[in-house]
XYZ file of C-alpha atoms in Angstrom:
202
model
C -0.261 0.170 0.280
C 2.761 2.444 1.491
C 5.243 1.928 -2.803
C 1.606 2.076 -4.374
C 0.701 6.062 -2.849
C 3.849 6.527 -3.294
C 4.143 5.720 -7.045
C 0.969 7.801 -7.924
C 2.929 10.964 -5.512
C 5.247 11.274 -6.970
C 3.235 10.213 -10.647
C 0.562 13.332 -9.748
C 3.326 15.695 -8.786
C 5.404 15.703 -11.495
C 2.975 15.232 -13.949
C 0.776 18.645 -13.174
C 3.895 20.375 -13.434
C 4.935 18.516 -16.515
C 1.492 19.807 -18.228
C 1.464 23.169 -16.070
C 5.004 23.943 -17.578
C 4.474 22.066 -21.242
C 1.274 24.543 -22.121
C 3.559 28.517 -20.069
C 6.397 26.884 -21.831
C 5.052 26.407 -25.841
C 3.209 29.677 -24.660
C 6.444 31.827 -24.286
C 8.061 29.532 -27.250
C 5.818 29.773 -29.619
C 3.575 32.720 -28.542
C 0.467 31.072 -29.025
C -1.115 28.029 -27.438
C 0.343 24.863 -28.195
C -2.428 22.643 -26.958
C -6.273 23.292 -26.499
C -8.742 21.881 -23.183
C -9.462 18.955 -25.685
C -6.060 17.216 -26.368
C -4.990 17.828 -22.663
C -8.562 15.948 -21.722
C -7.380 13.019 -23.709
C -3.611 13.285 -22.191
C -5.231 12.196 -18.944
C -7.575 10.321 -20.493
C -5.411 8.407 -22.198
C -3.199 7.926 -19.659
C -5.856 7.263 -16.168
C -5.719 3.655 -17.154
C -2.397 3.481 -16.798
C -2.583 4.853 -12.721
C -5.639 2.861 -12.433
C -3.520 -0.319 -13.517
C -0.792 0.578 -11.344
C -3.578 -1.106 -7.869
C -2.435 -3.669 -8.925
C 1.799 -3.155 -9.941
C 4.704 -5.548 -8.754
C 5.556 -3.844 -5.102
C 8.487 -4.271 -3.360
C 7.932 -4.457 0.331
C 11.016 -1.749 2.209
C 12.609 -4.056 5.136
C 11.878 -1.230 7.795
C 8.902 -0.044 8.900
C 8.248 3.029 7.187
C 7.994 7.034 7.639
C 6.335 8.252 5.465
C 8.531 11.854 3.957
C 5.701 13.749 1.834
C 7.666 16.850 1.637
C 10.895 14.626 -0.107
C 9.195 12.527 -2.646
C 6.747 15.614 -4.130
C 10.241 17.488 -4.394
C 10.798 14.221 -6.475
C 8.141 14.758 -8.490
C 8.879 18.429 -8.611
C 11.953 17.397 -9.887
C 11.249 15.150 -12.602
C 7.926 17.294 -13.624
C 11.078 19.412 -14.635
C 13.472 17.471 -16.212
C 9.558 15.819 -18.023
C 9.135 19.521 -18.983
C 12.477 20.684 -20.667
C 12.628 16.976 -22.110
C 9.226 17.961 -24.131
C 9.448 21.595 -25.318
C 12.723 20.169 -26.536
C 11.007 17.313 -28.079
C 7.583 19.579 -29.203
C 10.164 21.931 -31.409
C 12.651 19.184 -32.302
C 9.736 17.092 -34.108
C 8.375 20.327 -34.692
C 11.514 21.824 -37.106
C 12.883 17.724 -38.256
C 9.378 17.568 -40.346
C 8.907 21.287 -40.794
C 4.916 21.164 -38.915
C 2.804 24.053 -38.807
C 2.969 24.821 -35.365
C -0.792 26.613 -35.080
C -2.353 23.767 -37.214
C -0.316 20.108 -36.149
C 0.886 21.693 -32.785
C -1.949 20.017 -31.032
C -1.171 16.505 -32.405
C 1.474 16.393 -32.076
C 2.064 17.635 -27.700
C -1.045 15.091 -27.431
C 1.528 12.258 -28.685
C 4.655 14.198 -26.516
C 2.650 14.829 -23.484
C 1.455 11.477 -23.857
C 4.273 8.492 -24.632
C 5.701 10.687 -21.715
C 3.460 10.476 -18.717
C 2.758 6.587 -20.639
C 6.903 5.710 -20.042
C 7.156 8.316 -17.047
C 5.231 5.333 -15.183
C 7.420 2.669 -16.037
C 9.925 4.532 -14.853
C 8.551 5.982 -11.582
C 6.650 2.317 -11.058
C 10.268 1.347 -9.341
C 12.972 3.279 -6.759
C 15.916 1.474 -9.071
C 16.274 0.999 -12.480
C 13.149 0.019 -14.557
C 13.842 -2.579 -15.839
C 14.639 -4.669 -12.234
C 11.521 -6.007 -12.612
C 8.636 -6.374 -14.534
C 4.920 -4.266 -13.928
C 2.289 -6.895 -13.250
C 0.295 -7.980 -16.874
C -2.929 -5.323 -16.246
C -0.812 -2.181 -16.151
C 1.717 -3.760 -19.369
C -1.300 -3.717 -21.538
C -2.440 -0.712 -20.155
C 0.323 0.928 -20.959
C 1.150 -1.147 -24.069
C -3.213 0.130 -24.804
C -2.912 4.128 -24.421
C 0.797 4.204 -26.087
C -1.213 2.255 -29.386
C -4.543 3.913 -29.487
C -2.855 7.710 -28.622
C -0.576 6.712 -31.519
C -3.262 6.119 -33.868
C -5.392 8.585 -32.749
C -2.105 11.322 -33.337
C -1.024 9.958 -37.061
C -4.469 8.930 -38.385
C -6.354 11.960 -36.723
C -9.479 12.796 -35.895
C -12.008 16.608 -34.888
C -10.080 18.747 -33.859
C -6.314 16.956 -33.696
C -5.245 16.867 -37.406
C -2.911 13.407 -39.017
C 1.112 13.690 -38.564
C 1.528 10.237 -40.166
C 3.834 7.580 -38.703
C 7.602 9.338 -38.589
C 6.325 12.642 -37.199
C 4.739 9.336 -33.956
C 7.471 7.976 -33.983
C 9.762 10.198 -33.464
C 7.846 12.091 -30.501
C 7.726 8.129 -29.261
C 11.265 7.537 -29.612
C 12.025 11.022 -28.279
C 9.071 10.619 -25.164
C 11.087 7.128 -24.444
C 15.051 7.994 -24.722
C 14.309 11.677 -22.178
C 12.442 9.221 -19.680
C 14.144 5.466 -19.402
C 18.263 6.693 -20.182
C 18.218 10.076 -18.420
C 15.214 10.801 -15.943
C 15.194 6.879 -14.814
C 19.002 7.039 -13.229
C 18.342 10.590 -12.170
C 15.193 9.150 -10.767
C 17.745 6.749 -8.931
C 19.831 9.240 -7.372
C 17.056 11.367 -6.263
C 15.583 8.302 -4.397
C 19.249 7.489 -2.914
C 19.315 10.931 -1.949
C 16.136 10.683 -0.495
C 15.803 7.489 1.857
C 18.019 4.164 3.089
C 18.456 2.475 -0.542
C 15.383 -0.623 0.445
C 12.575 2.380 1.930
């Protein structure tokens, strides 16, 4: 119970920072809102299944009684949220530039894809206090992550009302960028932050 609540809390804090920072940063960089309320709602729906499935995930119990360190763990979540925000803006601008996407026309689909993939990879990383490969997610969680990723990719690739079709290459680039940022950069930083915040068996 402790581990699952802790995972949810860190995910919640980091995702709140990510969404707020991305909206603000995108506006400052482009001069307009790069994601609409409907796109943000779709991102939330797309990641909610994975967050709900965290309740079924495998956890490693601590070797000693746990103590709530809410402030420290909130700081960890905020720090990871700042990293996610920087990565989201970098991926958004890089993919837009590489594929010459007209920001005002296609930014909703691209923003949706970037935030969705970052959110899903973050769930995969933050579910584990060690490296993300230290344990496999539960079957329901793995299915929720994969299903949300496929559904979101299809929306971004083929489009829907309010979401212009991007095609496979930009969506694939956004997915690869999100995976590299979270699993290769954020995951080691997460491990370092947890080791600083609490003993290894906490």
